[in-house]
Coordinates of C-alpha atoms and ligand atoms in Angstrom, one line a residue:
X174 CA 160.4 -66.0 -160.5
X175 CA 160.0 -63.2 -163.5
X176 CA 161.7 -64.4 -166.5
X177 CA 164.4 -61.7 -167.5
X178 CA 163.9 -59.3 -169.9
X179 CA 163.0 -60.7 -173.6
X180 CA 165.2 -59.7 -176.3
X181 CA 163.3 -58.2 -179.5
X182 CA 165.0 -57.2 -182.6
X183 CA 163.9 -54.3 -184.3
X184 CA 164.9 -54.3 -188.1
X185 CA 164.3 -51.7 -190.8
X186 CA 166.6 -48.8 -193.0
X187 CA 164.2 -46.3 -191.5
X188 CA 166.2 -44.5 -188.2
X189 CA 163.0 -43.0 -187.4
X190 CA 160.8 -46.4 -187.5
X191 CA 163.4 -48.0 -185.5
X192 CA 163.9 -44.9 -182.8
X193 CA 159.5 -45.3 -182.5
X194 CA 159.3 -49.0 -182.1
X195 CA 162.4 -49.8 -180.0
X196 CA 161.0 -46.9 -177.5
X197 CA 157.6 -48.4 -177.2
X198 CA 159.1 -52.0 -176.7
X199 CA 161.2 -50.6 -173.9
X200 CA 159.2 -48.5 -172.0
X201 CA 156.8 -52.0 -172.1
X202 CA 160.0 -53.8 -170.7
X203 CA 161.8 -55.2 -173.3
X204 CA 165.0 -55.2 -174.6
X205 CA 165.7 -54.3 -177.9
X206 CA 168.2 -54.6 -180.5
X207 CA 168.0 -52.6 -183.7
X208 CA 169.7 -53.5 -187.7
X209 CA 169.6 -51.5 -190.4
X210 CA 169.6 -54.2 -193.3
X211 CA 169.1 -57.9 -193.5
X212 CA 172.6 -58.2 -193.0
X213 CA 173.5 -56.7 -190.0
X214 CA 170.4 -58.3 -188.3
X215 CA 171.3 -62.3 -189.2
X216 CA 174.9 -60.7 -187.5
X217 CA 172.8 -59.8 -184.2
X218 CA 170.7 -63.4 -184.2
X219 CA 174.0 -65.1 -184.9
X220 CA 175.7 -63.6 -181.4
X221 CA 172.5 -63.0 -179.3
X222 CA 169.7 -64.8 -177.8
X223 CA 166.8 -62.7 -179.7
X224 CA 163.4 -63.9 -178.5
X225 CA 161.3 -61.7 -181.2
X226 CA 162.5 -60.4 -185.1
X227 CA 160.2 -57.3 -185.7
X228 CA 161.3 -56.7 -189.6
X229 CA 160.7 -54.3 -192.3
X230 CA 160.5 -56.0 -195.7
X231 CA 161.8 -53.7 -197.6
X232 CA 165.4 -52.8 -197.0
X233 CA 168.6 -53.0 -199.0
X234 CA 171.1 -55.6 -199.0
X235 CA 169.0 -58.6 -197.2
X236 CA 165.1 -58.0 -197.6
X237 CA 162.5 -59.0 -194.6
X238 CA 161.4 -62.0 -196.9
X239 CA 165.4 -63.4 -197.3
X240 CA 165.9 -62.6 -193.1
X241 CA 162.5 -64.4 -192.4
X242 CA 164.1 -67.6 -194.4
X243 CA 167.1 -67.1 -193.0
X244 CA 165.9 -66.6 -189.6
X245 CA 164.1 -69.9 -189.7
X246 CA 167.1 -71.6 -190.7
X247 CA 169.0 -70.3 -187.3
X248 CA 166.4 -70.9 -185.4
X249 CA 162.8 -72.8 -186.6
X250 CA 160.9 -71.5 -183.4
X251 CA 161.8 -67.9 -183.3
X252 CA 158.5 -65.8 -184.3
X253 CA 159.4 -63.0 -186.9
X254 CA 156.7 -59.9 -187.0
X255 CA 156.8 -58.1 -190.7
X256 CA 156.5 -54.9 -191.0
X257 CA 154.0 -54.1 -193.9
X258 CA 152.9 -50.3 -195.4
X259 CA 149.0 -49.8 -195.3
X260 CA 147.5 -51.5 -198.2
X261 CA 150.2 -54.1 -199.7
X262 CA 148.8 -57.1 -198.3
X263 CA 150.0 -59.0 -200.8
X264 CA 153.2 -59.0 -199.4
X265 CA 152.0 -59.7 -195.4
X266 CA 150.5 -62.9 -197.8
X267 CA 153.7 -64.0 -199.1
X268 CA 155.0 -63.4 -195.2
X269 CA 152.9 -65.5 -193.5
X270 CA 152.9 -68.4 -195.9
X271 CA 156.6 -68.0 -195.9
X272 CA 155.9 -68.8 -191.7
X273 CA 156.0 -65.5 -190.4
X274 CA 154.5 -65.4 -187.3
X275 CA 152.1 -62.2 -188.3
X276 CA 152.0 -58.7 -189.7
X277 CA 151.7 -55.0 -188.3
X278 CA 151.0 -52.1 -190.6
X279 CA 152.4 -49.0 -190.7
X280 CA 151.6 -46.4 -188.9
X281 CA 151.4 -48.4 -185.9
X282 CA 148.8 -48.7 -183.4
X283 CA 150.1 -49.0 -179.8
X284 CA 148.1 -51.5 -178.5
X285 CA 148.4 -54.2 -181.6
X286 CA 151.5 -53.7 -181.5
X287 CA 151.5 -54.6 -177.7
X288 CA 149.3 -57.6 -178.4
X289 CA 151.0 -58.9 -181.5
X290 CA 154.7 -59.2 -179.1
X291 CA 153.0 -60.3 -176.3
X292 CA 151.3 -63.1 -178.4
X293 CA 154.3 -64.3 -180.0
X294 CA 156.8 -63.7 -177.3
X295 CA 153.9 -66.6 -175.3
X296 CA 153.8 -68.5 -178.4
X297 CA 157.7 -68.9 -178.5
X298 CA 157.5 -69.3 -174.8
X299 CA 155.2 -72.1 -175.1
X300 CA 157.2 -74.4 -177.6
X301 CA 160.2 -73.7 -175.9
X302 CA 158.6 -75.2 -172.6
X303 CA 156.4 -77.7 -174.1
X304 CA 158.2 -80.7 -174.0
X305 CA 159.3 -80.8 -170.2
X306 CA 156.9 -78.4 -168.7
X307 CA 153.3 -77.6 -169.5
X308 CA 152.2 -73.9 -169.1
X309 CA 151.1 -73.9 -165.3
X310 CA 152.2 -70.3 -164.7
X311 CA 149.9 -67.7 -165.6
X312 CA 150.7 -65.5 -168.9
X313 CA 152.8 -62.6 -167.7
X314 CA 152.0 -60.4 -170.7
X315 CA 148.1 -59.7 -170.8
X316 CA 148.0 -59.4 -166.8
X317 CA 148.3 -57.2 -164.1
X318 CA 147.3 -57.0 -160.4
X319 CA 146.0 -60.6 -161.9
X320 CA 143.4 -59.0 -163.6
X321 CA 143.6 -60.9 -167.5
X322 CA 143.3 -58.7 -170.4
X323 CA 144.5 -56.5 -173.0
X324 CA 141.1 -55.0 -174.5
X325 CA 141.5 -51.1 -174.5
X326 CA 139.1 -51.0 -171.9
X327 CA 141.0 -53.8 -169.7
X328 CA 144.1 -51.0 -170.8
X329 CA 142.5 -48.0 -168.9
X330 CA 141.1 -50.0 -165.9
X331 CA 145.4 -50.9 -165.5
X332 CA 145.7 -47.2 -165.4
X333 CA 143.0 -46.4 -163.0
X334 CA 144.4 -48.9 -160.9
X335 CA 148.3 -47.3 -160.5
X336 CA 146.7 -43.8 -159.8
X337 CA 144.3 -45.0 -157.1
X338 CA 145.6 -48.3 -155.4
X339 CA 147.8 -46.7 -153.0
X340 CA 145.5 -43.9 -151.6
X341 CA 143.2 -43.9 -149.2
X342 CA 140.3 -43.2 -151.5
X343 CA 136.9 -44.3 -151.6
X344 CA 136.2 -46.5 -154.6
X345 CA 132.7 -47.6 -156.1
X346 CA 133.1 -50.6 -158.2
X347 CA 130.4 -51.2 -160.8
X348 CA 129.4 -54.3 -163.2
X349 CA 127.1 -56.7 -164.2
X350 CA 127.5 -60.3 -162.4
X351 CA 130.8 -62.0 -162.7
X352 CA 132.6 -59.3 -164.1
X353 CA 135.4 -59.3 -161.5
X354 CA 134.3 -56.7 -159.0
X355 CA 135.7 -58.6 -156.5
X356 CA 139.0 -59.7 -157.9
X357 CA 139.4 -55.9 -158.6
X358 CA 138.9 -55.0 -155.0
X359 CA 141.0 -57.6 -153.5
X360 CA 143.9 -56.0 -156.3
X361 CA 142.9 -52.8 -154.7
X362 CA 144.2 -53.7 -151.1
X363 CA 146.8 -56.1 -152.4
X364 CA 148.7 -53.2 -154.4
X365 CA 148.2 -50.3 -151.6
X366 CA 150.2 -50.2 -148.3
X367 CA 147.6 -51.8 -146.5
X368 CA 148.1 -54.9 -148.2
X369 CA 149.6 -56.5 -144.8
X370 CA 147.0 -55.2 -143.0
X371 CA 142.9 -56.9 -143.1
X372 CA 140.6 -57.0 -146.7
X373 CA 137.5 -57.7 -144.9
X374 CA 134.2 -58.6 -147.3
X375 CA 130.7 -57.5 -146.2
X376 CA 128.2 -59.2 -148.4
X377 CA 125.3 -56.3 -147.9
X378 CA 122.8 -58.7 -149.8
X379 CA 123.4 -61.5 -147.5
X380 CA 123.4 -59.4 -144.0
X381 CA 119.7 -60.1 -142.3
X382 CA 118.2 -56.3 -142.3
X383 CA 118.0 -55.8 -138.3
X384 CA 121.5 -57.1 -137.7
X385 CA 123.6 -55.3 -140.3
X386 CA 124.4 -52.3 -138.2
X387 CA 125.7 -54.7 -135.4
X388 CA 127.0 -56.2 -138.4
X389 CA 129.4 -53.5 -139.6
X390 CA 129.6 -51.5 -136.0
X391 CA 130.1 -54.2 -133.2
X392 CA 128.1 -54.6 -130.3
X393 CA 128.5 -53.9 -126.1
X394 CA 127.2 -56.4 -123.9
X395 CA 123.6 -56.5 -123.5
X396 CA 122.6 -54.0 -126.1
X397 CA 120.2 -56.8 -127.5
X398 CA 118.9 -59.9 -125.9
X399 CA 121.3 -62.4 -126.5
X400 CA 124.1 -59.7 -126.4
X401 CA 126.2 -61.4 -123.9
X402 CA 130.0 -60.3 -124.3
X403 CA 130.9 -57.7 -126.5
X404 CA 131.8 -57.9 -130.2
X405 CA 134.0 -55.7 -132.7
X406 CA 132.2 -54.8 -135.8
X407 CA 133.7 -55.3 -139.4
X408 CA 134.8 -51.3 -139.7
X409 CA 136.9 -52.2 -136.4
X410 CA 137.9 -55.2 -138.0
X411 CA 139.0 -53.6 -141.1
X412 CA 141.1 -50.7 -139.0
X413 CA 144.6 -50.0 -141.1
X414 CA 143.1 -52.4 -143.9
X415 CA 140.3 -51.9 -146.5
X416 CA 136.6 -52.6 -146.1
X417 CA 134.5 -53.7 -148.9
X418 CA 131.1 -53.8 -149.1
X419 CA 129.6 -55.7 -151.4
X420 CA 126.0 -55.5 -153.0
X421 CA 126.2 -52.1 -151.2
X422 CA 122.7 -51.5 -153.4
X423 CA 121.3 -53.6 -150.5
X424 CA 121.9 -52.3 -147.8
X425 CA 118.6 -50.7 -146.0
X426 CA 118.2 -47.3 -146.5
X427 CA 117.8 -46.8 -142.2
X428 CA 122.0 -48.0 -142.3
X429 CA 122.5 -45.4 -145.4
X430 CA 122.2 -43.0 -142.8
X431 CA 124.7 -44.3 -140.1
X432 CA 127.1 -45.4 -142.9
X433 CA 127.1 -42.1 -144.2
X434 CA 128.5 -40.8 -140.8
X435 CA 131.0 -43.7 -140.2
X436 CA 132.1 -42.6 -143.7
X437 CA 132.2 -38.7 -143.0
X438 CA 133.6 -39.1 -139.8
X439 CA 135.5 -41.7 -139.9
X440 CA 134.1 -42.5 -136.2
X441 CA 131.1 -44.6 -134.9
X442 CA 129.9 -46.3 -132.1
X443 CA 129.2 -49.6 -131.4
X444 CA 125.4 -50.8 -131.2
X445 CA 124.3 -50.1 -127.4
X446 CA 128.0 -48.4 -126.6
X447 CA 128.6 -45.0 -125.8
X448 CA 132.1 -45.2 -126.7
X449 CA 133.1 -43.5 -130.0
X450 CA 135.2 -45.7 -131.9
X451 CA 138.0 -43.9 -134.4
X452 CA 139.2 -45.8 -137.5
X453 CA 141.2 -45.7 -140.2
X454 CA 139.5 -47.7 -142.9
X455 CA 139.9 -47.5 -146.6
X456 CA 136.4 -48.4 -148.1
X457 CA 135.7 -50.1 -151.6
X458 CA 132.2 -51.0 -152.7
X459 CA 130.4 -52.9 -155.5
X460 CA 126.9 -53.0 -156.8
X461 CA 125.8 -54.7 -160.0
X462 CA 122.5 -52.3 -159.5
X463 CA 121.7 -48.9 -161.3
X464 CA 122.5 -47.0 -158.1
X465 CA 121.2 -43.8 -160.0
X466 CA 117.7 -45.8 -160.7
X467 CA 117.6 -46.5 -157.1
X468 CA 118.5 -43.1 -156.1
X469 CA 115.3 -41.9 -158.4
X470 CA 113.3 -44.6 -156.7
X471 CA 114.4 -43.7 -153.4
X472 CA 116.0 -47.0 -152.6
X473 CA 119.4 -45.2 -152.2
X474 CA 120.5 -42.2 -150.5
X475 CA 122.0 -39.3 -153.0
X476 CA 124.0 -38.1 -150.7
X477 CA 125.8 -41.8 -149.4
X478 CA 125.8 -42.3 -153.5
X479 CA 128.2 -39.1 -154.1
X480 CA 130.2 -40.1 -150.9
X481 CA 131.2 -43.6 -152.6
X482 CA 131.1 -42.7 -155.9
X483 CA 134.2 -40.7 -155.1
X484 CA 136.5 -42.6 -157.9
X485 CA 133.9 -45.1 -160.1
X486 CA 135.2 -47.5 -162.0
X487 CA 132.6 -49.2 -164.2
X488 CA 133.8 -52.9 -165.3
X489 CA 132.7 -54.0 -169.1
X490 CA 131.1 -57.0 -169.7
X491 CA 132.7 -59.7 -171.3
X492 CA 130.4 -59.1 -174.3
X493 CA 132.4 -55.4 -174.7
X494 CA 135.6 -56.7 -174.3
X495 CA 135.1 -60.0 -176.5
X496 CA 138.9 -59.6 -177.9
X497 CA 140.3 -60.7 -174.3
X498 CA 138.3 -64.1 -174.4
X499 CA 141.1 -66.0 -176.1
X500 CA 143.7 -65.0 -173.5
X501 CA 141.2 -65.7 -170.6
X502 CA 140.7 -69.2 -172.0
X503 CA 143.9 -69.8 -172.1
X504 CA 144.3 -68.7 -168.7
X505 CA 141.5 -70.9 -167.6
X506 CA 142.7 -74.0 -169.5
X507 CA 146.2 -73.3 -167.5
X508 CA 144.3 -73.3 -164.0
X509 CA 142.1 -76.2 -164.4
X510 CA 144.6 -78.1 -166.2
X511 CA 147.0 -77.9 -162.9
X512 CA 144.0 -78.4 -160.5
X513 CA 142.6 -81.0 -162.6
X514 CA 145.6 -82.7 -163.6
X515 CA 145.4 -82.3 -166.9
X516 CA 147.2 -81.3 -170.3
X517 CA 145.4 -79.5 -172.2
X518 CA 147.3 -77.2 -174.9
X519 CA 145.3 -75.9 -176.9
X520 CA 141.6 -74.9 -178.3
X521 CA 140.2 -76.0 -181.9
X522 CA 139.8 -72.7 -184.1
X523 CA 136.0 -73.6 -184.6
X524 CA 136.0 -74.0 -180.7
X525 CA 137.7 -70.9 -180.2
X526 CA 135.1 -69.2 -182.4
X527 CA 132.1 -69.7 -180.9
X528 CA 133.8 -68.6 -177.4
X529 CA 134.9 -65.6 -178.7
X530 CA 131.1 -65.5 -180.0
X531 CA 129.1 -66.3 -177.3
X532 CA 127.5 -63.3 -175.2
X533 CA 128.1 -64.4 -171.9
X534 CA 125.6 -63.5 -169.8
X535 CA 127.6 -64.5 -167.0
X536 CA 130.7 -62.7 -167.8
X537 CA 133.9 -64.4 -166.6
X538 CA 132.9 -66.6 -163.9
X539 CA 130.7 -68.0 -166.7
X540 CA 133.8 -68.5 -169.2
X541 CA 135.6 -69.9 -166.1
X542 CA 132.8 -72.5 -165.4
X543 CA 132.7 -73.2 -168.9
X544 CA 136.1 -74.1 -169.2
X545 CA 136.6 -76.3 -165.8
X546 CA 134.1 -78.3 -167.5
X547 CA 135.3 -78.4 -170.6
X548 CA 138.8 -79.4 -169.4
X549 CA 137.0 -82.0 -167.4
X550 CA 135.3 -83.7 -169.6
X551 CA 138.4 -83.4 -172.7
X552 CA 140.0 -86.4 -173.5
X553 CA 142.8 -85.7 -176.2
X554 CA 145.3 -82.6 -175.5
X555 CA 142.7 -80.0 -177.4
X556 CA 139.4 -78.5 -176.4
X557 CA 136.7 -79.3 -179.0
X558 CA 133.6 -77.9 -179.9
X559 CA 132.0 -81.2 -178.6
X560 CA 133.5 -80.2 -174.8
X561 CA 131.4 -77.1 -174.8
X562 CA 127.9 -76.8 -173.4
X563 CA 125.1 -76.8 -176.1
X564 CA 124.4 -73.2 -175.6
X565 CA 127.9 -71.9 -176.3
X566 CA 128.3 -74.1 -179.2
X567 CA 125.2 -72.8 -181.1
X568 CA 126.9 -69.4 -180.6
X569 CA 127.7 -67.1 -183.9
X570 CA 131.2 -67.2 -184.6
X571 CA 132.4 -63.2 -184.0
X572 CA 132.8 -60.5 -186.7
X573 CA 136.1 -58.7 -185.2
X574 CA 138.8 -57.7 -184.8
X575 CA 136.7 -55.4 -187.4
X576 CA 135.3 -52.0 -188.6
X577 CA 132.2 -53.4 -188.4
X578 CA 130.1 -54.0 -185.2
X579 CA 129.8 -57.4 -184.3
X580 CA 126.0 -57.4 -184.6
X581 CA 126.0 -55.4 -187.5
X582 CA 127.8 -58.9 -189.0
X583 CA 126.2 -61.7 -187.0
X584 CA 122.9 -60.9 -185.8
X585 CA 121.2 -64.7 -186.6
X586 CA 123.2 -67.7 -185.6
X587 CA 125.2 -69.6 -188.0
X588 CA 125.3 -72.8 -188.8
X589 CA 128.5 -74.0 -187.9
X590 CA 130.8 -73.8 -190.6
X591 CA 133.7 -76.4 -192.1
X592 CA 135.9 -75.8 -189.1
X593 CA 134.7 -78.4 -187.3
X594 CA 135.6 -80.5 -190.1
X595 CA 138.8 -78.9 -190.9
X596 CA 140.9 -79.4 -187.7
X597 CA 141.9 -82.7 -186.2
X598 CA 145.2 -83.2 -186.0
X599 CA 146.6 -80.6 -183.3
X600 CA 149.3 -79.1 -185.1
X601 CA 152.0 -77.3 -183.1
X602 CA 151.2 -73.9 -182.2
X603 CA 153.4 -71.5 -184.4
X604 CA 151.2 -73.2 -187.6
X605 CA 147.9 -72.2 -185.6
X606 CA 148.9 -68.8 -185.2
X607 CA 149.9 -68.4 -188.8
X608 CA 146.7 -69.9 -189.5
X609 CA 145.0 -67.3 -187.4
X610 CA 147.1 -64.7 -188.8
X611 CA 146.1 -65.5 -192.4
X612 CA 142.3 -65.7 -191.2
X613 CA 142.5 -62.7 -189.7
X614 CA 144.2 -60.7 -192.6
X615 CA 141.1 -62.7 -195.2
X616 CA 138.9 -61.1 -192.4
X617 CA 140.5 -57.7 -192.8
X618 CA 140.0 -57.5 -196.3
X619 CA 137.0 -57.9 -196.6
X620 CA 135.6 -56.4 -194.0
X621 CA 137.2 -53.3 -195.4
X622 CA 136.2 -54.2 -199.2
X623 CA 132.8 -54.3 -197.6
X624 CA 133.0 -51.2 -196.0
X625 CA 134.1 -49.3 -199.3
X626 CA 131.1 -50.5 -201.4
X627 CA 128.8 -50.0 -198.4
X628 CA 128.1 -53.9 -198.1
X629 CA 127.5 -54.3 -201.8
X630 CA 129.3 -58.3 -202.4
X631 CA 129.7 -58.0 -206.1
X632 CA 131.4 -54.5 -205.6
X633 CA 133.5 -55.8 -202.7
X634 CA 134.4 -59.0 -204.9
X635 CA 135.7 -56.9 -207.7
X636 CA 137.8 -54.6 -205.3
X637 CA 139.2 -58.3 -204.2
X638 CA 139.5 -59.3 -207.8
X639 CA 138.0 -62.4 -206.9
X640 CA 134.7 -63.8 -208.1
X641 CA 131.5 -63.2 -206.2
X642 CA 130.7 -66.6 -205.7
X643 CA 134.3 -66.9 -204.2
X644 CA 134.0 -64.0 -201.7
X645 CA 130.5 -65.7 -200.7
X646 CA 132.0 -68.8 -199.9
X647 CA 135.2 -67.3 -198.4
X648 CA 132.8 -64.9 -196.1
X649 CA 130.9 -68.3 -195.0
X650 CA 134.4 -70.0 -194.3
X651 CA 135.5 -67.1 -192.3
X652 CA 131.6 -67.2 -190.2
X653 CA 131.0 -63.3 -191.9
X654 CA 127.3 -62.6 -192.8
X655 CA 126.1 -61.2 -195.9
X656 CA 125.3 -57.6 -195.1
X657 CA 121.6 -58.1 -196.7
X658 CA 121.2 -60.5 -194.2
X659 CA 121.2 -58.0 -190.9
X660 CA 117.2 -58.3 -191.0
X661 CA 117.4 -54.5 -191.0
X662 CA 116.7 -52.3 -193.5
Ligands
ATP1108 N1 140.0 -60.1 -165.7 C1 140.0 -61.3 -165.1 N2 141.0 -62.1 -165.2 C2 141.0 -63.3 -164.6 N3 140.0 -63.8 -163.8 C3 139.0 -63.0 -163.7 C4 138.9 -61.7 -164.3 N4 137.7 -61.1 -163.9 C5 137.1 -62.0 -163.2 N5 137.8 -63.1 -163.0 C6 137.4 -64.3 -162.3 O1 136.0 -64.5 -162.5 C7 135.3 -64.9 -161.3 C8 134.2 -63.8 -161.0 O2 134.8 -62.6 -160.6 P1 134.3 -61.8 -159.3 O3 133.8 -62.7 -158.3 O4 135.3 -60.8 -159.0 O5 133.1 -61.1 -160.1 P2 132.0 -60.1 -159.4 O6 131.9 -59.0 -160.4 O7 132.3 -59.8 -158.0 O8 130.6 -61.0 -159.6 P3 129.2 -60.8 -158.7 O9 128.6 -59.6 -159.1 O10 128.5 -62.0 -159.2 O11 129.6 -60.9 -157.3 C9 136.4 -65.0 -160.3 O12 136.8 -66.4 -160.2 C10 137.5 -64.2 -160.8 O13 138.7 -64.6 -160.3
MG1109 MG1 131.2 -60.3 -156.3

């Protein structure tokens, strides 16, 4: 059942900052109330059910610091969002020790914005469900067509997906391994108006050469020994519904040929039949292959390429899109703990880290296996670094969400840092994400210090006015790499 609307309160003196925000929030589906002052918002949170406080901090009347207090007081689990200006961190500082839930800066960006309420509206969601019901359902926020993510580039793939779902158009689907070619396909049919109609798979790699034209066209009786009745094809099979081949990079180029007609067409006819056959077939197909290298190395018809390639939609690795890894583990954790029986809440920071830093060759069915094992073999109600296979725990903990490239900042592996020290007791979640949020702002900083004295530390640490030996050890806390120690240069 969807959960009605969720009720965000939008508080600042500026009309114009409220008019901004409260239209992004409801055009993303929320409902929003909006104060003026400190004042008139702790009058809103008395009479409604707010599920969100997005505040200014400085207002007249009631400041965002006194509301945040306040706020607390009325109700300990509600997340409050400050509002901060560029460049007066100290105050986001004061916020989050305070227990804000975390910080956006002004001018907004749309998408942290988006991530930021989605994040805390789950976070508030979780401790209100925690004690009779463990998250089984899967986040809300952060998917579509059941496709996880929030990365810009999971963003645009969403909006792909509305203009072409419902058409009858030919899509190519490209990707390394596990990168969810198929689960896009399948979102494909499942959204269009062929949904009720048949999804039918045709693994090209796994079709013997000689029979994949009876394969996708169907047979008539006695068109090969052993032909004895007739058989419908997977194109006939597919009629009304959507037809995807997979690992089309295989197929032989002889079938390029005849699968170029079918497509042109629309018509065939069945191996050893006379009969042409009409459908109406909507076809999707993936390849994890340069098709343009094969074309060049005349593996792969130009012309079937330009056919299929009407609408391409390339899928990033997980590597590109390393900010959606925490919400896919989450989602993970939530599957296996309802298939496994388990309950699971959580993921040690130091844990968390070196999945966020790990390069997944596999992509996501690799994260997926990596977590069904891990949820296996856990025995308390957190994953710990000690659940993860050896290879993802000698990972480098990332460098982002950053200016700097994550290579640029962790090209050797480190050795694990204090975390794993750090983090035993699992503490409820609204004091991880503060946690987080502080991290994150400590990572800010001084990536952006950095970035002002061109990697120069002692510079950086005088911008900080901290000491250099502090910003050392605070850049090893946070797993950030010295500059001088890309192995460039
Ligand atoms: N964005 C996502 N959100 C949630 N689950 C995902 C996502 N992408 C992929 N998965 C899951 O990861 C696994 C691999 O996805 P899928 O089989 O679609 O990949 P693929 O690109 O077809 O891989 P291959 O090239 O190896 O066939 C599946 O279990 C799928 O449900
Ligand atoms: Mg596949």
């Amino acid at each position: 059942m969807l959960p009605e609307h969720k009720q965000i309160l939008v508080v600042d003196d500026e009309p114009n900052l409220r008019r901004v925000l409260s239209a992004q929030l409801e055009r993303d589906g929320y409902d929003v109330h909006t104060a003026e002052d400190g004042e008139q918002a702790l009058g809103i949170l008395k009479e409604h059910h707010i599920d969100l406080v997005i505040t200014d901090l400085r207002m007249p009347r009631l400041d965002g610091m006194e509301l945040l207090r306040r706020a607390q007081k009325l109700d300990a689990e509600l997340p409050v969002v400050m509002i901060t200006a560029h460049g007066t961190v100290d105050n986001a500082v004061e916020a989050l020790k305070t227990g804000a839930f975390d910080y956006l800066t002004k001018p907004f960006d749309q998408v942290e914005v988006r991530t930021i309420v989605a994040k805390a509206l789950r976070t508030r969601d979780l401790s209100a469900t925690e004690a009779s019901r463990p998250f089984h359902e899967i986040p809300t926020e952060g998917a579509r067509y059941g496709i996880i993510g929030q990365s810009p580039s999971i963003l645009d793939l969403y909006a792909v997906l509305d203009r072409v779902a419902d058409t009858p158009t030919t899509v190519l689907i490209t990707g390394e391994s596990g990168t969810g070619k198929e689960l896009v396909a399948r979102a494909l049919h499942e959204s269009s108006s062929r949904h009720d109609k048949s999804f039918i798979k045709v693994n090209c790699a796994a079709i013997p050469k000689d029979l994949m034209e009876s394969e996708l066209f169907g047979y008539e009786r006695g068109a090969f020994t052993g032909a004895v009745g007739s058989k419908p094809g997977r194109f006939e099979l597919a009629s009304g519904g959507t037809l995807f081949l997979d690992e089309i990079g295989s197929i032989p180029v002889e079938m390029q040929v005849k699968l170029l007609r079918a497509l042109q067409e629309s018509e065939f006819e069945r191996v050893g039949g006379v009969r042409t056959i009409r459908v109406d077939v909507r076809l999707i197909a993936a390849t994890n292959s340069d098709l343009k290298k094969e074309i060049a190395q005349g593996g792969f018809r130009e012309d079937l390429y330009y056919r299929l390639n009407v609408v391409p939609i390339r899928l990033p690795s997980l590597r590109e899109r390393a900010s959606d890894i925490p919400l896919l583990v989450s989602h993970f954790i939530q599957k296996f703990n309802t298939r496994l029986k388990k309950d699971i809440d959580g993921v040690e920071p130091a844990a968390l880290a070196r999945l966020t830093g790990y390069p997944w060759p596999g992509n996501i069915r690799e994260l997926e296996n990596v977590i069904e094992r891990a949820v296996l073999f856990c025995d308390g109600d957190e994953l710990h670094l000690s659940d993860l296979p050896a290879e993802v725990r000698g990972a480098a903990p990332p460098a982002f969400p950053l200016g700097f490239s994550e290579s640029a900042l962790s090209s050797t592996p480190f050795p694990p840092p204090s975390a794993e020290a750090s983090s035993s007791s699992p503490s409820d979640g609204l004091k991880e994400q503060v946690k987080a949020a502080m991290s994150r702002l400590e990572r800010e900083l001084i990536v952006r210090a950095l970035e002002q004295t061109s990697g120069n530390v002692t510079h950086a640490a005088r911008l900080l006015k901290i000491s250099r030996k502090g910003l050392q050890l605070k850049m090893k806390e946070l797993g950030l790499r010295e500059p001088g120690d890309r192995g460039e240069v």
